[in-house]
mmCIF file of C-alpha atoms in Angstrom:
data_model
loop_
_atom_site.group_PDB
_atom_site.id
_atom_site.type_symbol
_atom_site.label_atom_id
_atom_site.label_comp_id
_atom_site.label_asym_id
_atom_site.label_seq_id
_atom_site.Cartn_x
_atom_site.Cartn_y
_atom_site.Cartn_z
ATOM 1 C CA MET A 18 36.925 23.370 11.694
ATOM 2 C CA ASN A 19 33.450 23.439 13.235
ATOM 3 C CA ARG A 20 30.247 22.597 11.325
ATOM 4 C CA ARG A 21 29.293 26.214 10.639
ATOM 5 C CA ASN A 22 32.732 27.163 9.338
ATOM 6 C CA PHE A 23 32.773 24.043 7.157
ATOM 7 C CA LEU A 24 29.431 24.969 5.594
ATOM 8 C CA LYS A 25 30.554 28.565 5.237
ATOM 9 C CA SER A 26 33.659 27.428 3.354
ATOM 10 C CA LEU A 27 31.332 25.740 0.858
ATOM 11 C CA GLY A 28 29.451 28.990 0.373
ATOM 12 C CA ILE A 29 26.133 27.720 1.689
ATOM 13 C CA VAL A 30 25.933 29.621 4.982
ATOM 14 C CA GLY A 31 25.262 33.320 5.066
ATOM 15 C CA SER A 32 24.237 33.531 1.426
ATOM 16 C CA GLY A 33 20.536 33.026 2.126
ATOM 17 C CA ILE A 34 20.517 30.067 -0.308
ATOM 18 C CA ALA A 35 20.914 26.393 0.711
ATOM 19 C CA LEU A 36 22.468 24.611 -2.248
ATOM 20 C CA PHE A 37 22.767 21.392 -0.242
ATOM 21 C CA PRO A 38 19.775 21.215 2.116
ATOM 22 C CA GLU A 39 20.685 17.692 3.223
ATOM 23 C CA LEU A 40 23.905 19.143 4.723
ATOM 24 C CA VAL A 41 22.150 22.085 6.319
ATOM 25 C CA PHE A 42 19.438 20.016 7.969
ATOM 26 C CA GLY A 43 21.544 16.920 8.559
ATOM 27 C CA GLN A 44 19.347 14.351 6.835
ATOM 28 C CA ASP A 45 17.929 13.286 3.507
ATOM 29 C CA LYS A 46 14.228 13.196 2.691
ATOM 30 C CA LYS A 47 12.403 10.385 4.520
ATOM 31 C CA SER A 48 11.162 7.545 2.306
ATOM 32 C CA ILE A 49 7.966 5.498 2.625
ATOM 33 C CA TYR A 50 6.412 2.630 0.719
ATOM 34 C CA LEU A 51 2.753 3.597 0.511
ATOM 35 C CA THR A 52 0.459 0.591 -0.012
ATOM 36 C CA ILE A 53 -3.288 0.834 -0.525
ATOM 37 C CA ASP A 54 -5.551 -2.195 -0.064
ATOM 38 C CA ASP A 55 -9.070 -3.281 -1.036
ATOM 39 C CA GLY A 56 -9.515 -1.240 -4.205
ATOM 40 C CA PRO A 57 -10.290 -0.353 -6.815
ATOM 41 C CA TRP A 58 -13.435 0.975 -5.187
ATOM 42 C CA LYS A 59 -15.473 4.100 -4.548
ATOM 43 C CA ASN A 60 -12.590 6.359 -3.529
ATOM 44 C CA MET A 61 -10.130 5.223 -6.195
ATOM 45 C CA GLU A 62 -10.467 8.263 -8.446
ATOM 46 C CA LYS A 63 -9.863 10.670 -5.548
ATOM 47 C CA ILE A 64 -6.889 8.584 -4.408
ATOM 48 C CA LEU A 65 -5.270 8.767 -7.845
ATOM 49 C CA GLU A 66 -6.041 12.478 -8.102
ATOM 50 C CA ASN A 67 -4.521 13.295 -4.717
ATOM 51 C CA LEU A 68 -1.455 11.111 -5.225
ATOM 52 C CA GLY A 69 -0.509 13.161 -8.262
ATOM 53 C CA GLU A 70 3.024 12.199 -9.322
ATOM 54 C CA ASN A 71 3.647 10.262 -6.095
ATOM 55 C CA LYS A 72 3.661 6.479 -6.489
ATOM 56 C CA ALA A 73 1.950 3.739 -4.484
ATOM 57 C CA THR A 74 1.479 -0.022 -4.605
ATOM 58 C CA PHE A 75 -2.157 -1.124 -4.723
ATOM 59 C CA PHE A 76 -3.279 -4.564 -3.539
ATOM 60 C CA MET A 77 -6.560 -5.089 -5.366
ATOM 61 C CA VAL A 78 -9.549 -7.320 -4.698
ATOM 62 C CA GLY A 79 -10.382 -9.428 -7.730
ATOM 63 C CA GLU A 80 -14.169 -9.209 -7.589
ATOM 64 C CA HIS A 81 -13.983 -5.422 -7.923
ATOM 65 C CA LEU A 82 -12.167 -5.866 -11.233
ATOM 66 C CA GLU A 83 -15.213 -7.702 -12.613
ATOM 67 C CA ILE A 84 -16.857 -4.261 -12.818
ATOM 68 C CA LYS A 85 -15.782 -2.405 -15.964
ATOM 69 C CA LYS A 86 -15.534 0.983 -14.255
ATOM 70 C CA TYR A 87 -13.063 -0.359 -11.723
ATOM 71 C CA PHE A 88 -11.173 -2.459 -14.256
ATOM 72 C CA ASP A 89 -10.619 0.734 -16.253
ATOM 73 C CA LEU A 90 -9.476 2.535 -13.077
ATOM 74 C CA ALA A 91 -6.975 -0.265 -12.463
ATOM 75 C CA CYS A 92 -5.617 0.276 -15.980
ATOM 76 C CA ARG A 93 -5.312 3.999 -15.253
ATOM 77 C CA THR A 94 -3.433 3.117 -12.090
ATOM 78 C CA LEU A 95 -0.769 1.225 -14.033
ATOM 79 C CA ASP A 96 -0.629 3.927 -16.707
ATOM 80 C CA ALA A 97 0.139 6.455 -13.970
ATOM 81 C CA GLY A 98 3.188 4.463 -12.884
ATOM 82 C CA HIS A 99 1.827 2.700 -9.811
ATOM 83 C CA LYS A 100 1.994 -1.055 -9.185
ATOM 84 C CA ILE A 101 -0.827 -3.519 -8.591
ATOM 85 C CA GLY A 102 -0.741 -6.663 -6.483
ATOM 86 C CA ASN A 103 -3.149 -9.508 -5.728
ATOM 87 C CA HIS A 104 -5.258 -9.208 -2.553
ATOM 88 C CA SER A 105 -7.426 -12.300 -3.218
ATOM 89 C CA TYR A 106 -10.729 -12.457 -5.070
ATOM 90 C CA SER A 107 -13.247 -11.801 -2.285
ATOM 91 C CA HIS A 108 -11.061 -10.729 0.679
ATOM 92 C CA SER A 109 -11.872 -13.806 2.749
ATOM 93 C CA LEU A 110 -10.025 -14.848 5.898
ATOM 94 C CA PHE A 111 -7.755 -17.660 4.737
ATOM 95 C CA SER A 112 -7.945 -19.334 8.155
ATOM 96 C CA GLU A 113 -11.701 -19.735 7.708
ATOM 97 C CA ILE A 114 -11.735 -21.384 4.269
ATOM 98 C CA LYS A 115 -10.319 -24.631 2.880
ATOM 99 C CA SER A 116 -6.993 -24.758 1.073
ATOM 100 C CA ASN A 117 -8.625 -25.405 -2.309
ATOM 101 C CA GLN A 118 -10.715 -22.249 -1.757
ATOM 102 C CA VAL A 119 -7.543 -20.306 -0.932
ATOM 103 C CA LYS A 120 -6.065 -21.405 -4.250
ATOM 104 C CA GLU A 121 -9.232 -20.318 -6.050
ATOM 105 C CA GLU A 122 -9.149 -16.920 -4.312
ATOM 106 C CA VAL A 123 -5.571 -16.347 -5.451
ATOM 107 C CA GLU A 124 -5.987 -17.673 -8.988
ATOM 108 C CA LYS A 125 -9.249 -15.880 -9.822
ATOM 109 C CA ALA A 126 -7.876 -12.545 -8.664
ATOM 110 C CA GLY A 127 -4.575 -13.280 -10.384
ATOM 111 C CA GLU A 128 -6.255 -13.840 -13.750
ATOM 112 C CA LEU A 129 -8.128 -10.537 -13.522
ATOM 113 C CA ILE A 130 -5.043 -8.588 -12.466
ATOM 114 C CA GLN A 131 -3.064 -10.180 -15.300
ATOM 115 C CA ARG A 132 -5.684 -8.868 -17.748
ATOM 116 C CA VAL A 133 -5.017 -5.365 -16.431
ATOM 117 C CA TYR A 134 -1.264 -5.738 -16.928
ATOM 118 C CA ASP A 135 -1.790 -7.245 -20.396
ATOM 119 C CA LYS A 136 -4.073 -4.421 -21.478
ATOM 120 C CA VAL A 137 -1.570 -1.769 -20.389
ATOM 121 C CA GLY A 138 1.364 -3.742 -21.768
ATOM 122 C CA ILE A 139 3.392 -3.919 -18.552
ATOM 123 C CA LYS A 140 4.997 -6.991 -16.976
ATOM 124 C CA ASN A 141 3.194 -8.228 -13.872
ATOM 125 C CA PRO A 142 5.615 -8.370 -10.884
ATOM 126 C CA LEU A 143 3.332 -10.906 -9.117
ATOM 127 C CA TYR A 144 2.853 -9.317 -5.704
ATOM 128 C CA PHE A 145 0.507 -10.749 -3.098
ATOM 129 C CA ARG A 146 -0.822 -9.535 0.238
ATOM 130 C CA PHE A 147 -2.986 -11.704 2.477
ATOM 131 C CA PRO A 148 -6.452 -10.306 3.210
ATOM 132 C CA PHE A 149 -6.499 -9.160 6.836
ATOM 133 C CA GLY A 150 -2.833 -10.208 6.936
ATOM 134 C CA ASP A 151 -4.160 -13.747 7.531
ATOM 135 C CA ASN A 152 -1.801 -16.318 5.984
ATOM 136 C CA GLY A 153 -3.656 -19.265 7.499
ATOM 137 C CA ARG A 154 -1.586 -19.264 10.691
ATOM 138 C CA PHE A 155 -4.697 -19.701 12.856
ATOM 139 C CA LYS A 156 -5.047 -23.207 11.430
ATOM 140 C CA GLY A 157 -1.479 -24.091 12.348
ATOM 141 C CA GLU A 158 1.943 -24.100 10.721
ATOM 142 C CA LYS A 159 1.192 -26.992 8.341
ATOM 143 C CA TYR A 160 -1.728 -25.105 6.816
ATOM 144 C CA LYS A 161 0.301 -21.877 6.644
ATOM 145 C CA ASP A 162 3.246 -23.681 5.038
ATOM 146 C CA LYS A 163 0.942 -25.212 2.439
ATOM 147 C CA ILE A 164 -0.353 -21.762 1.453
ATOM 148 C CA ASP A 165 3.146 -20.279 1.410
ATOM 149 C CA LEU A 166 4.379 -23.076 -0.871
ATOM 150 C CA PHE A 167 1.427 -22.606 -3.236
ATOM 151 C CA LEU A 168 2.146 -18.877 -3.564
ATOM 152 C CA LYS A 169 5.845 -19.536 -4.099
ATOM 153 C CA LEU A 170 5.133 -22.055 -6.858
ATOM 154 C CA LYS A 171 2.843 -19.481 -8.494
ATOM 155 C CA GLY A 172 5.757 -17.037 -8.497
ATOM 156 C CA TYR A 173 4.342 -14.558 -5.987
ATOM 157 C CA ASP A 174 6.329 -12.346 -3.642
ATOM 158 C CA THR A 175 4.286 -11.686 -0.509
ATOM 159 C CA PHE A 176 4.268 -8.341 1.291
ATOM 160 C CA GLY A 177 3.111 -7.293 4.727
ATOM 161 C CA TRP A 178 3.449 -3.881 6.349
ATOM 162 C CA ASN A 179 5.042 -2.367 9.442
ATOM 163 C CA PHE A 180 2.850 0.689 9.943
ATOM 164 C CA SER A 181 -0.875 1.277 9.669
ATOM 165 C CA PRO A 182 -2.982 4.078 11.164
ATOM 166 C CA ARG A 183 -5.867 1.555 11.249
ATOM 167 C CA GLU A 184 -8.031 4.176 9.610
ATOM 168 C CA TRP A 185 -10.627 1.567 8.659
ATOM 169 C CA GLU A 186 -11.710 1.369 12.297
ATOM 170 C CA ILE A 187 -13.764 4.564 12.069
ATOM 171 C CA TYR A 188 -16.068 2.737 9.649
ATOM 172 C CA SER A 189 -16.659 -0.139 12.075
ATOM 173 C CA LYS A 190 -19.072 -0.083 15.010
ATOM 174 C CA ASP A 191 -16.725 -2.451 16.847
ATOM 175 C CA TYR A 192 -14.012 0.188 17.298
ATOM 176 C CA SER A 193 -13.867 3.645 18.849
ATOM 177 C CA ASN A 194 -11.002 5.114 16.827
ATOM 178 C CA THR A 195 -11.322 8.762 15.799
ATOM 179 C CA GLU A 196 -10.041 10.834 12.914
ATOM 180 C CA GLU A 197 -7.971 12.891 15.340
ATOM 181 C CA LYS A 198 -6.206 9.804 16.719
ATOM 182 C CA ILE A 199 -5.649 8.415 13.237
ATOM 183 C CA MET A 200 -4.056 11.603 11.942
ATOM 184 C CA LYS A 201 -1.940 11.936 15.086
ATOM 185 C CA SER A 202 -0.644 8.386 14.672
ATOM 186 C CA LEU A 203 0.873 9.312 11.294
ATOM 187 C CA GLU A 204 3.597 11.170 13.182
ATOM 188 C CA GLN A 205 4.997 7.753 14.150
ATOM 189 C CA ILE A 206 5.948 6.805 10.577
ATOM 190 C CA LYS A 207 9.661 6.021 10.274
ATOM 191 C CA ASP A 208 12.048 6.068 7.338
ATOM 192 C CA ASP A 209 11.428 3.214 4.859
ATOM 193 C CA ASP A 210 8.213 2.092 6.567
ATOM 194 C CA VAL A 211 5.734 0.064 4.513
ATOM 195 C CA VAL A 212 2.566 2.041 5.228
ATOM 196 C CA LEU A 213 -0.846 0.378 4.898
ATOM 197 C CA ILE A 214 -4.042 2.309 4.223
ATOM 198 C CA HIS A 215 -7.233 1.362 2.385
ATOM 199 C CA ASP A 216 -9.518 2.520 -0.385
ATOM 200 C CA ASN A 217 -11.787 4.633 1.812
ATOM 201 C CA GLU A 218 -12.701 8.276 2.255
ATOM 202 C CA ILE A 219 -10.331 9.197 5.068
ATOM 203 C CA SER A 220 -7.375 7.736 3.180
ATOM 204 C CA ALA A 221 -8.281 9.543 -0.021
ATOM 205 C CA LYS A 222 -9.155 12.946 1.422
ATOM 206 C CA LYS A 223 -7.086 13.207 4.606
ATOM 207 C CA ILE A 224 -4.211 10.738 4.922
ATOM 208 C CA ILE A 225 -2.747 10.937 1.413
ATOM 209 C CA PRO A 226 -2.734 14.770 1.349
ATOM 210 C CA TYR A 227 -1.114 14.737 4.811
ATOM 211 C CA LEU A 228 1.643 12.336 3.692
ATOM 212 C CA ILE A 229 2.341 14.401 0.595
ATOM 213 C CA LYS A 230 2.517 17.569 2.678
ATOM 214 C CA GLN A 231 5.280 15.929 4.774
ATOM 215 C CA ASP A 232 7.349 15.795 1.576
ATOM 216 C CA TYR A 233 8.144 12.093 1.852
ATOM 217 C CA LYS A 234 9.885 10.305 -0.979
ATOM 218 C CA PHE A 235 7.338 7.736 -2.159
ATOM 219 C CA LYS A 236 8.858 4.417 -3.251
ATOM 220 C CA LEU A 237 7.281 1.366 -4.893
ATOM 221 C CA LEU A 238 7.605 -2.098 -3.411
ATOM 222 C CA GLY A 239 10.322 -4.055 -5.166
ATOM 223 C CA ASP A 240 12.237 -0.964 -6.289
#
C-alpha cells in the first residue's frame, strides 16, 4: 500500500481535515532551546511581552539585579515560567581577571539570583553561562580546569550554545553585520539547537517574533 492509500485508509486524505499533521507533512514540530543573555535590561519587558506563553532560559548579569526595577522583572520572568541562570556579576572576560575575581563574579551574581528564586518560591536549578563564552581557556588548561572545578563544587551546570545570529554585532562599530543578514541567518537553525540571543532591541522586536512565527516548540534547558 502506498503512502497516499495508507493515509486515505485512516480517513485523513480527501476529507479536507488533517487529524494527524505530523503524518501528512512527515515531521514533528521543530524544537529549540531559546536562551537570552545579559538581561534583565532595557528590552526585558518587550521580550517577555513578545514571548507570550513560549518559554526561554535567561542568563542574567548580577549587577543589573541590584536595580529594583530589573530585580522585579527577574521575578516576573520566573513567575511566567521561564528559567534564570548566572551570567556573572559584571560580564567580565574570565581570561582577563584573576581566579579570585572569577569566584567573586560568580558568587555575587549567584546570591542576587538566589534572592529572585527565594522571593518567587521556586528552586534554583543553578545554571551558569560564561560571559563571552570565555571559560578562562586563553590562560591555559590549568586555569580553565580551576574555574570548572570551582563551578562544579558550587553545584552549577554550565551551558553554551550551538547557534547564534550574532545580532549584537549591529550595535558595535567593530562589525559590519546588518539586520537583513541576521534575520536571514535564522533560517539555519536546526532541531534542538540551543539558540543564543541577547537583551537588545533587535532580539525583542524582530528575532523573537520571527521565531514564534516559525511555530517552533520552545523548550527550557534541563527539561
